[in-house]
Coordinates of C-alpha atoms in Angstrom, one line a residue:
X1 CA 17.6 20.1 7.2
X2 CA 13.8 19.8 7.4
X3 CA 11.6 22.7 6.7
X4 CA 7.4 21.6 7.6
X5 CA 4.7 23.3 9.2
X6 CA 3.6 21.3 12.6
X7 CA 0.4 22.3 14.2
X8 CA 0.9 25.6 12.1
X9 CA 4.0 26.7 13.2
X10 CA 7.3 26.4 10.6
X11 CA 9.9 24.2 12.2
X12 CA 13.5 24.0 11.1
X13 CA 15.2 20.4 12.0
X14 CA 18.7 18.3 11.6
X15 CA 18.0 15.0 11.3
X16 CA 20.3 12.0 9.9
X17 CA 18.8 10.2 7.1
X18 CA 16.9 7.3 9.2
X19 CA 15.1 9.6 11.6
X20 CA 11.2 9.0 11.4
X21 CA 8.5 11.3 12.0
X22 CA 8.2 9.4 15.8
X23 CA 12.0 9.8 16.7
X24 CA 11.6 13.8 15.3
X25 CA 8.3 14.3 17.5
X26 CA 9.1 12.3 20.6
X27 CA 13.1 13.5 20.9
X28 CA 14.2 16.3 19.2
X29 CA 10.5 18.6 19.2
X30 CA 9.0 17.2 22.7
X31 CA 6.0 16.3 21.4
X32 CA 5.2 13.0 23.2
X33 CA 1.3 12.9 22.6
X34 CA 2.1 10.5 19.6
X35 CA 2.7 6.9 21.0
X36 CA 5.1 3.9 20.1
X37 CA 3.6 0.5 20.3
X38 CA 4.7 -1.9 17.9
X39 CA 7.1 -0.1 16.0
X40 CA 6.3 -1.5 12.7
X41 CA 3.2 0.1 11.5
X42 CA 0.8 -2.2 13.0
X43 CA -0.8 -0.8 15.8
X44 CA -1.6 3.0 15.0
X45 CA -0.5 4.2 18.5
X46 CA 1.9 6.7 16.4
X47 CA -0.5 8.0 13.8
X48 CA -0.3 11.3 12.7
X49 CA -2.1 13.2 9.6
X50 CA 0.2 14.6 6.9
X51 CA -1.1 17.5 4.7
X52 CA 0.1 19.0 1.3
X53 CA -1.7 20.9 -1.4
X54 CA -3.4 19.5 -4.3
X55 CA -3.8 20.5 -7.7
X56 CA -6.4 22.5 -6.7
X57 CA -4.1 24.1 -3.8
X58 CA -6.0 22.5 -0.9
X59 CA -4.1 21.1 1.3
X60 CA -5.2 17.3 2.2
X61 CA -4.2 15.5 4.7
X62 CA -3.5 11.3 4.9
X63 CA -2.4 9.1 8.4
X64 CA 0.3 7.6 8.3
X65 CA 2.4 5.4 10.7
X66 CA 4.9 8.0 12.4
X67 CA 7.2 5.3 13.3
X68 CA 7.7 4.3 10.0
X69 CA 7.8 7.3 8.0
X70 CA 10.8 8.9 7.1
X71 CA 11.1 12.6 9.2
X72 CA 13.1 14.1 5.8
X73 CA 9.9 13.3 3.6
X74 CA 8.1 16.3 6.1
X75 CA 9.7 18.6 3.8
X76 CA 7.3 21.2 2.6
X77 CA 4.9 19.3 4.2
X78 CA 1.9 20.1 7.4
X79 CA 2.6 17.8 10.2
X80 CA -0.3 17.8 12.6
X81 CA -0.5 15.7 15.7
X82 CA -2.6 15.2 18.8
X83 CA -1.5 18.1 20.3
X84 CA -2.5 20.6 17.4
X85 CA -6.1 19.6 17.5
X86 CA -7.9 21.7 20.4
X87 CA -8.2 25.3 20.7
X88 CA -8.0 26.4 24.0
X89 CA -10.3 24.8 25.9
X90 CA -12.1 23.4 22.7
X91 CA -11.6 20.3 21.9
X92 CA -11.5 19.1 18.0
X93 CA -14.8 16.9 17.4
X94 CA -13.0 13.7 17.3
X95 CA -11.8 14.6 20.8
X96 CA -15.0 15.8 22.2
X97 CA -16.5 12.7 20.6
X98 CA -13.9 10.4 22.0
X99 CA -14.5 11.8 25.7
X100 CA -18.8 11.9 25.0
X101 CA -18.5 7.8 24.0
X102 CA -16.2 6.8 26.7
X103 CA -14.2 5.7 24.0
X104 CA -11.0 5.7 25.9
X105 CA -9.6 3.7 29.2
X106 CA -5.6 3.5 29.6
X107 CA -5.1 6.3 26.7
X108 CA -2.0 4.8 24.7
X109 CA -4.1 4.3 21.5
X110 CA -6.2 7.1 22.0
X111 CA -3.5 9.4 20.7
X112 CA -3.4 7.7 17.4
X113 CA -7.4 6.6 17.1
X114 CA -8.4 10.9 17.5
X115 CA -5.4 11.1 14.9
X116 CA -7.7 8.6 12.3
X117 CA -10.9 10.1 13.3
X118 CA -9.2 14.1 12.3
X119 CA -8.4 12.6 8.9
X120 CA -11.9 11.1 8.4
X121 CA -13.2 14.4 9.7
X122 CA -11.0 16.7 7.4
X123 CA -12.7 14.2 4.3
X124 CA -16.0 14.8 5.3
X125 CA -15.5 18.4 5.8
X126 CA -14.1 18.7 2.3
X127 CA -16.0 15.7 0.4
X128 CA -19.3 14.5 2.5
X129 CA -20.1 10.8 2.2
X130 CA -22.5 8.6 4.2
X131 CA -20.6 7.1 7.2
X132 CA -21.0 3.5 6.7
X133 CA -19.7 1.0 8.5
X134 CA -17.3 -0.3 5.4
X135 CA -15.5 3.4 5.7
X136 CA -15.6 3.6 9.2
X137 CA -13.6 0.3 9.7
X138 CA -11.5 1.2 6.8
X139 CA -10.8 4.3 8.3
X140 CA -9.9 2.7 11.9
X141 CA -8.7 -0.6 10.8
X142 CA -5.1 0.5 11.5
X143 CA -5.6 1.3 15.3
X144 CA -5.6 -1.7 17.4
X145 CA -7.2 -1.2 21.1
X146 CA -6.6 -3.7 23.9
X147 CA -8.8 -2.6 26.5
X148 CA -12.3 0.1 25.5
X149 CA -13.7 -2.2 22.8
X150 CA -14.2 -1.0 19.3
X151 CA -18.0 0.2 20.1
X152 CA -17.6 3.2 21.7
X153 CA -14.7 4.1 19.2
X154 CA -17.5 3.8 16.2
X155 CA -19.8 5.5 18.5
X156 CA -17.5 8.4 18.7
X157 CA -16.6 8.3 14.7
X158 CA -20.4 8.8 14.3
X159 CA -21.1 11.4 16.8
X160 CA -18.2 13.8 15.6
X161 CA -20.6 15.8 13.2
X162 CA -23.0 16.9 16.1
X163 CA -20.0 18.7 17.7
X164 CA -19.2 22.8 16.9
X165 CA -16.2 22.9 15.0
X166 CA -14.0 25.9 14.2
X167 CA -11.5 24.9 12.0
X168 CA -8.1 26.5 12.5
X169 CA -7.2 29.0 9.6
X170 CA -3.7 26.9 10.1
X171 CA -5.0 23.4 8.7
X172 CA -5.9 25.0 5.2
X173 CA -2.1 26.8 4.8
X174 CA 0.1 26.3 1.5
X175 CA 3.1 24.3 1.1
X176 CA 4.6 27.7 -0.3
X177 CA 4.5 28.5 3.6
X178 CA 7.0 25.7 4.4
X179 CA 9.9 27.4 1.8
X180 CA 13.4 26.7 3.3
X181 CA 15.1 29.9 4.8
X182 CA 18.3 28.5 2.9
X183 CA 18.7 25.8 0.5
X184 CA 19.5 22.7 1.8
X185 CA 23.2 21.3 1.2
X186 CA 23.7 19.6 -2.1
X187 CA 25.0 17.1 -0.6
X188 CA 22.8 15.8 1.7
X189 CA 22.5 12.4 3.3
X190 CA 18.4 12.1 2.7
X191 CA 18.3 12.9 -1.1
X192 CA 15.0 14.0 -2.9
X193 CA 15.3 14.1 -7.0
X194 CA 11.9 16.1 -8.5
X195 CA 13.2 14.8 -11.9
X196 CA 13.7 11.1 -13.5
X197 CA 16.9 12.4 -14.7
X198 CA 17.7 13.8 -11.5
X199 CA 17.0 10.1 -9.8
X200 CA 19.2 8.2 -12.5
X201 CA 22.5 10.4 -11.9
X202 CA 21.8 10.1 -8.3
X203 CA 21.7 6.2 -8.4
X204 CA 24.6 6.0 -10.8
X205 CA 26.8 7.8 -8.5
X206 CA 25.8 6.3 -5.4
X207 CA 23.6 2.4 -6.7
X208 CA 24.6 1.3 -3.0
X209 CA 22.0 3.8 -1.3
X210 CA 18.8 2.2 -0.3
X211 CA 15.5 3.8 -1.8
X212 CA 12.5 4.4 0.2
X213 CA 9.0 5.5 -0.5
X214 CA 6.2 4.7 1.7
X215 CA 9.0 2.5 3.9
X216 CA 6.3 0.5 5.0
X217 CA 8.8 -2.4 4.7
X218 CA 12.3 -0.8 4.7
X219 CA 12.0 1.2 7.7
X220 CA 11.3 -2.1 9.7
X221 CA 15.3 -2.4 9.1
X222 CA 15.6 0.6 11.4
X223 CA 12.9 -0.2 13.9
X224 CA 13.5 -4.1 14.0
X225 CA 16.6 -5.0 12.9
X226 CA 18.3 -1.5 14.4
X227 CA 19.7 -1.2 10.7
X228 CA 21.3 2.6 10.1
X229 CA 21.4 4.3 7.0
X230 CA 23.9 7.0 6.3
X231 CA 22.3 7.8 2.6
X232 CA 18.9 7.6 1.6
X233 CA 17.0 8.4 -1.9
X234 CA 13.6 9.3 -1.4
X235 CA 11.4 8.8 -4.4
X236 CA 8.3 10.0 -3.7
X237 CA 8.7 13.7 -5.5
X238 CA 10.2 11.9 -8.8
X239 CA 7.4 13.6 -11.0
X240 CA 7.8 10.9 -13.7
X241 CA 7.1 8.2 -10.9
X242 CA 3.9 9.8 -9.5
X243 CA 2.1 9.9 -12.7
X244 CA -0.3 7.7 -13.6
X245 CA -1.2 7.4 -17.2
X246 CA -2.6 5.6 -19.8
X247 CA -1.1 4.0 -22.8
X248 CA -1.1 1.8 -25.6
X249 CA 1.5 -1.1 -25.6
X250 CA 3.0 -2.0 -28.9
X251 CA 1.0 -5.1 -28.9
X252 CA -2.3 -3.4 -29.0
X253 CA -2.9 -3.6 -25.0
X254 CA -4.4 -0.9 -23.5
X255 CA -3.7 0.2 -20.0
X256 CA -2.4 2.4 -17.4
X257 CA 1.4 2.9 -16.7
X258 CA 1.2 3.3 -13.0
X259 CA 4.4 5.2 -11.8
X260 CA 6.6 3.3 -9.7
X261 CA 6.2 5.4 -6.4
X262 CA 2.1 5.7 -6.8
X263 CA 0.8 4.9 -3.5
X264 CA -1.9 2.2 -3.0
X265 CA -4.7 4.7 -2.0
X266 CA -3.8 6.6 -5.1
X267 CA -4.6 3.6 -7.2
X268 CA -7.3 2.6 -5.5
X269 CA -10.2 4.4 -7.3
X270 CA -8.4 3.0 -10.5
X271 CA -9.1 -0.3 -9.2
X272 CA -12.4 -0.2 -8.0
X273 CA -13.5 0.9 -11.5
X274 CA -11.5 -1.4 -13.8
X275 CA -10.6 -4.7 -11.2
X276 CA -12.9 -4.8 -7.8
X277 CA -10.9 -7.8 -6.8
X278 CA -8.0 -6.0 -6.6
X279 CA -9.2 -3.5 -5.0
X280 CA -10.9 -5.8 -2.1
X281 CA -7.5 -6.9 -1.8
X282 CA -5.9 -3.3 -1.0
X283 CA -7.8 -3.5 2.2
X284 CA -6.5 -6.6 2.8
X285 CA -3.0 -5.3 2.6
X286 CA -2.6 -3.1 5.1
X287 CA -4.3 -0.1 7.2
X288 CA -5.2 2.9 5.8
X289 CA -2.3 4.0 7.3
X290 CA -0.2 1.7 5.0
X291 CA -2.5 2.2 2.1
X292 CA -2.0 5.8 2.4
X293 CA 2.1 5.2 2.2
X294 CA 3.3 2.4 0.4
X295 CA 3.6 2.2 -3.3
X296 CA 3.3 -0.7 -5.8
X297 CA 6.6 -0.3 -6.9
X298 CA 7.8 -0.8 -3.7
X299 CA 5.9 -4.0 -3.3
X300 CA 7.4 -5.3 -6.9
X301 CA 10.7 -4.0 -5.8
X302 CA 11.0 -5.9 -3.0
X303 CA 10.7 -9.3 -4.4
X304 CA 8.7 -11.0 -1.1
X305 CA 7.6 -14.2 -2.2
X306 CA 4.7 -13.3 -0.2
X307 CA 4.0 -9.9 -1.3
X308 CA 0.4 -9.1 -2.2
X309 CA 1.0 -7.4 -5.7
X310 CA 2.6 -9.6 -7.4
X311 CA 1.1 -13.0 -8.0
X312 CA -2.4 -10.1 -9.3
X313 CA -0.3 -8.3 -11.4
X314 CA 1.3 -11.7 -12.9
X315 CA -1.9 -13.2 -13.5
X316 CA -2.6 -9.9 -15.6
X317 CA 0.4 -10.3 -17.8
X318 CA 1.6 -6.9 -16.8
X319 CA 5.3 -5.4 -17.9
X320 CA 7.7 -3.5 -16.2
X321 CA 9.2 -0.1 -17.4
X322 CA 13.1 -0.4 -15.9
X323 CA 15.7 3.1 -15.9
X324 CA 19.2 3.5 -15.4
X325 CA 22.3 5.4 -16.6
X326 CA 21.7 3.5 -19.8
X327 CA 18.5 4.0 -20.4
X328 CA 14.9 2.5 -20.4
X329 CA 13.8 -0.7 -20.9
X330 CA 10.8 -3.2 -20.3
X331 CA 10.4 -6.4 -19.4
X332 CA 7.6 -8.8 -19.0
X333 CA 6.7 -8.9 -14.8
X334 CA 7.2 -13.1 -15.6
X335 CA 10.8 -12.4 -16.0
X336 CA 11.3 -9.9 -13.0
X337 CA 11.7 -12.4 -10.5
X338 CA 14.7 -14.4 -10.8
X339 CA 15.2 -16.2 -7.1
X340 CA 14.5 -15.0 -3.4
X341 CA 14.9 -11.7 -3.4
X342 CA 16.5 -11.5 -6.2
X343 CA 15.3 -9.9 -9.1
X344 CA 16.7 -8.6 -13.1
X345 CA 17.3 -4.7 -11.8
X346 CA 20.7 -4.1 -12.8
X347 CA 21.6 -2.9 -9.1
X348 CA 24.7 -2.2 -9.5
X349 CA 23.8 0.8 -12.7
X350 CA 21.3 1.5 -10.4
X351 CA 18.5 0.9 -11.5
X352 CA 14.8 1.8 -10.8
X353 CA 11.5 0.7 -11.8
X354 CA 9.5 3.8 -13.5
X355 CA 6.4 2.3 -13.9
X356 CA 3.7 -0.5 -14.1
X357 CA 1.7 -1.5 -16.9
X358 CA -1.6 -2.1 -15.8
X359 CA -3.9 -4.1 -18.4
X360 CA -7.2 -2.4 -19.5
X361 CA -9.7 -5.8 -19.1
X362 CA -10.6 -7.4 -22.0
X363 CA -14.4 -8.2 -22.4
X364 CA -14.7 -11.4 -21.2
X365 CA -12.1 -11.8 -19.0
X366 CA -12.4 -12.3 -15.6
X367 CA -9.8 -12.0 -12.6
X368 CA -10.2 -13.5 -9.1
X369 CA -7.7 -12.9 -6.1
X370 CA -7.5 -15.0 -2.6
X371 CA -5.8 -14.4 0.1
X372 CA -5.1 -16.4 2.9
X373 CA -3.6 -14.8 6.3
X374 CA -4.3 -15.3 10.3
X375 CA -6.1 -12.0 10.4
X376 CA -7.9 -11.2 7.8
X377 CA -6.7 -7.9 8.1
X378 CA -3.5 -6.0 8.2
X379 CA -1.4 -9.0 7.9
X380 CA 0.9 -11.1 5.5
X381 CA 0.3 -13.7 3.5
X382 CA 0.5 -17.5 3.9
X383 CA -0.8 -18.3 0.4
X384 CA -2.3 -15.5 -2.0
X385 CA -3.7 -17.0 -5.4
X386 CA -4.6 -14.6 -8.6
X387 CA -6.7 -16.6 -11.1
X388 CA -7.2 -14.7 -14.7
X389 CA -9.0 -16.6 -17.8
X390 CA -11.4 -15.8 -20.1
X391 CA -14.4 -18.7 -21.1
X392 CA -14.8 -19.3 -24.9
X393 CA -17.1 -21.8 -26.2
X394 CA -17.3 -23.7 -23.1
X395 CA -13.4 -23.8 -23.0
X396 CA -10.7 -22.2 -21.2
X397 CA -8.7 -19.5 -22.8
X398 CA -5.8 -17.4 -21.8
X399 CA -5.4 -19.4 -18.5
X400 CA -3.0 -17.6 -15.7
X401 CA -2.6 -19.0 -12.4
X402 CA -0.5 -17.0 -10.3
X403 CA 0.9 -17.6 -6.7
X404 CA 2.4 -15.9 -3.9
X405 CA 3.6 -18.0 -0.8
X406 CA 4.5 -21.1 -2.7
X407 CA 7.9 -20.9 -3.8
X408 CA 11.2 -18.4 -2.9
X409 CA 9.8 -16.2 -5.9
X410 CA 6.4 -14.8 -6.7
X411 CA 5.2 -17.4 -9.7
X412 CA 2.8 -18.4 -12.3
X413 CA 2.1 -22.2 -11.9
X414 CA 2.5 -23.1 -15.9
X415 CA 1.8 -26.6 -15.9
X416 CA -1.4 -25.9 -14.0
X417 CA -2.1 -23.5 -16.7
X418 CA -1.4 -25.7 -19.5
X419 CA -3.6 -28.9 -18.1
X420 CA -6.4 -26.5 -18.2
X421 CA -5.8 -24.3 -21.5
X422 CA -8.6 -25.5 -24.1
X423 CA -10.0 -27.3 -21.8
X424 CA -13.8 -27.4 -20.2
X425 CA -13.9 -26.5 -16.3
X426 CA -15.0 -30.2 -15.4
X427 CA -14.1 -31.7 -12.5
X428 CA -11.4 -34.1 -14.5
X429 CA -9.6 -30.9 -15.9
X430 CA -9.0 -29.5 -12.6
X431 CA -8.4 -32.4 -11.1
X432 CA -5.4 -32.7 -13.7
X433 CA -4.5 -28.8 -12.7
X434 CA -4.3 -29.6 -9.1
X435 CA -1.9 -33.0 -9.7
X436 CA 0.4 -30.3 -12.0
X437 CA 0.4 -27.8 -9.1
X438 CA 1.7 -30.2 -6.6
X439 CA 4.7 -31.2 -9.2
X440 CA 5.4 -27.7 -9.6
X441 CA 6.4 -26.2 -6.2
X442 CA 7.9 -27.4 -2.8
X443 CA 6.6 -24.8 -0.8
X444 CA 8.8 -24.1 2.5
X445 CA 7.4 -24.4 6.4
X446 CA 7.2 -21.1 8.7
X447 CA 5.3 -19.2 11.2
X448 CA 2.8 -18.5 8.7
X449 CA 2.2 -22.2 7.7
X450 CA 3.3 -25.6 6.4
X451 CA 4.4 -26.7 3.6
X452 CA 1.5 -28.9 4.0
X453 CA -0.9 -26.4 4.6
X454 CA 0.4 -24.0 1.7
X455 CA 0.3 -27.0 -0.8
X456 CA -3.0 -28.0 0.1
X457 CA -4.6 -24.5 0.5
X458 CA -3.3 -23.8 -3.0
X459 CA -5.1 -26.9 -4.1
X460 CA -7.9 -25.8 -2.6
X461 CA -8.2 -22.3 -4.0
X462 CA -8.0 -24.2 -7.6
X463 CA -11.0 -26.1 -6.5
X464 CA -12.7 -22.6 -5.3
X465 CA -12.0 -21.5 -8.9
X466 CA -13.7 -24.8 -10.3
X467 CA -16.8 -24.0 -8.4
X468 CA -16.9 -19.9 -9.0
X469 CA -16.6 -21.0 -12.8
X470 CA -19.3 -23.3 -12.6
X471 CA -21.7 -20.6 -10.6
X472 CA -20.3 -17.9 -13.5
X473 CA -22.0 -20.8 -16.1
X474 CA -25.2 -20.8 -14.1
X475 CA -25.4 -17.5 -14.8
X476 CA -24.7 -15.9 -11.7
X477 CA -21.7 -13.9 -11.5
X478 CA -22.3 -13.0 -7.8
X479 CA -19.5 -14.2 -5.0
X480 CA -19.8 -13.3 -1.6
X481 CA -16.7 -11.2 -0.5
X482 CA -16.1 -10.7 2.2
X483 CA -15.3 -7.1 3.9
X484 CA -11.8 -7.3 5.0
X485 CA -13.2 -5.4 7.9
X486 CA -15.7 -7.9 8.2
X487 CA -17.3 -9.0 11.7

């Protein structure tokens, strides 16, 4: 049973365990303002805002990809959808906006676009910030239009402050308003532990249910694949996984242990302070949408030899803190991966990761991240590189070359790293890197690219390094980075 406020009213729904929010709207609530496109998170045609109180008891709201969200994670949640925004006759800004622009032609995006523009709205009406073009395209990057042009969309996302706007006394409600009108079975199908200890007797009784959080990937089972699941466990209210919090490894490190279900957008401003290029490459990842959803232990979890996380968070020398019936444990990330998809969680005890360590930087060392993909934006990787080192006395020190896309596992390329360790960034030493990188994978052929292609763009991103290094030397520590948004 599903308890959540939509558009302001409580609503009271059955739903089996691999419903999403779309299926919930569009069949069982007639609410068919909120499109399906792609079905996979891609296009935004299904976006909806979500809302639920802070720690301050305002309730914020986030888009997110309807098709690919869970409907049980609504629970004790604000649902609010294209047909919540007017009242009456008056339409919400981003409406009014979108019809002043003539910023809509056949109207299946359009849903979904006004649906981005009411969560860029709701920000602005709680924390102003200049509209620049940066947040605007961040903010719309996960709606994809075939036929009005982007233009008169911007237009519209700039023109929504110069419409009247009386907010509905709905949007600010608690979550308290949501409370069940009977508790939910104990033995339901979509299962939401609060606790850590609630999570691991839940996984020991039953290690064969999938888990989802953001199911930015494991919904596409449902939605591509036609994949049911008749038992779910949803992590995203595990307090002990939502926390993010710093630390003191026993090796003197000092860091963050980011908790396993932490959503990219929540670790976002985390990034931008302590690792920019990581951060640049959250927009690469996916929409705000998918930012706003999926988790970096999800992205670890799932063992991709292309995922975007990875190959960073290698290159970082982070660790891993693992729970089960047994216990805790931690493990280096390098020994997480063991083949495709296949990694040292002892599935069958059910086990979860808890949390990432997340490495303070050390003065002096620097990290850069590349990312190759066919659109720049919102889209996977053919070859991702993550380059850490730290310069000492004209030498290289503490050399870690990590890659994604260039074997069945995410993977540091160690001879690479040795033919450079104590060595000057010459041309010769890189020279020798590059020679070590071809011995050390065999990259496989698919849609994405070559093996050709994926062993020569590798190559070529040690060569990148070469030259960022040498510009570093010259005293210039500025590259150009490109906007993922960028025109």
């Amino acid at each position: 049973m599903i308890d959540f406020l939509l558009n302001g009213q409580p609503r009271r729904c059955e739903a089996t365990p691999d419903t999403s929010v779309l299926e919930l709207l569009r069949d069982s609530l007639g609410q068919t303002g909120t499109k399906e496109g792609c079905a996979s998170g891609d296009c935004g045609a299904c976006t909806v805002a979500i809302g639920e109180a802070g720690p301050d008891g305002r309730v914020r709201y986030h888009s997110a990809n309807a098709c690919i969200t869970p409907a049980h994670q609504l629970k004790g949640r604000s649902l609010v959808t294209v047909e919540g925004l007017a009242r009456g006759e008056a339409l919400h800004p981003a409406q009014a906006a979108m019809v002043d622009c003539h910023a809509s032609q056949c109207g299946f995006c359009t849903p979904g676009i006004v649906m981005s523009l009411f969560t860029l709205h709701e920000e602005q009406q709680q924390r102003p910030a200049p509209l620049t073009p940066e947040r605007l395209e961040a903010a719309l990057g996960g709606n994809l239009c075939r036929c009005t042009g982007y233009r008169p969309i911007r237009d519209a996302a700039l023109s929504m402050g110069e419409h009247p706007y009386a907010r509905p006394e709905w949007l600010d409600l608690a979550v308290d308003a949501t409370a069940p009108i009977q508790e939910p079975s104990a033995d339901s199908a979509f299962v939401q532990p609060t606790t850590l200890a609630e999570l691991v007797e839940e996984r020991r009784r039953h290690p064969e249910a999938p888990i989802v959080a953001g199911g930015t990937d494991l919904w596409l089972e449902v939605t591509q694949r036609l994949r049911r699941f008749e038992r779910l466990v949803d992590v995203t209210r595990v307090a002990e996984l939502t926390a993010i919090e710093e630390a003191t490894l026993a090796d003197g490190r000092e860091g963050w242990w980011i908790g396993g279900a932490v959503s990219y957008a929540r670790l976002e401003p985390l990034l931008e302070a302590h690792y920019p290029a990581f951060a640049h490459l959250l927009h690469r990842l996916g929409s705000a949408q998918v930012r706003n959803r999926g988790t970096l232990g999800g992205n670890i979890a799932n063992a991709s030899p292309i995922g975007d996380t990875p190959p960073v968070l290698l290159a970082l020398g982070s660790r891993l803190r693992l729970a089960g019936p047994d216990g805790e444990r931690e493990l280096p990330l390098d020994d997480f991966f063991l083949d495709y998809k296949q990694t040292a969680l002892l599935k069958d005890k059910g086990e979860v990761i808890r949390a990432i360590f997340l490495p303070r930087p050390e003065p002096g060392r620097h990290l850069k991240v590349w990312k190759l993909s066919k659109r720049r934006e919102d889209d996977i990787s053919a070859v991702l590189g993550a380059f850490s080192w730290r310069l000492e006395d004209g030498v290289l020190r503490e050399v870690r070359l990590a890659f994604g896309g260039m074997a069945a596992i995410p993977k540091r390329a160690a001879a690479a790293e040795a033919a450079l360790e104590g060595q000057p960034p010459t041309v010769a030493s890189f020279q020798a890197a590059r020679a070590a990188l071809g011995q050390a994978f065999s990259p496989m052929s698919d849609v994405r690219g070559s093996a050709y292609y994926r062993s020569l763009s590798a190559a070529n991103l040690l060569e990148r390094l070469r030259l960022v290094i040498a510009q570093q030397q010259a005293h210039s520590d500025r590259e150009v980075m490109l906007h993922a948004y960028a025109h």
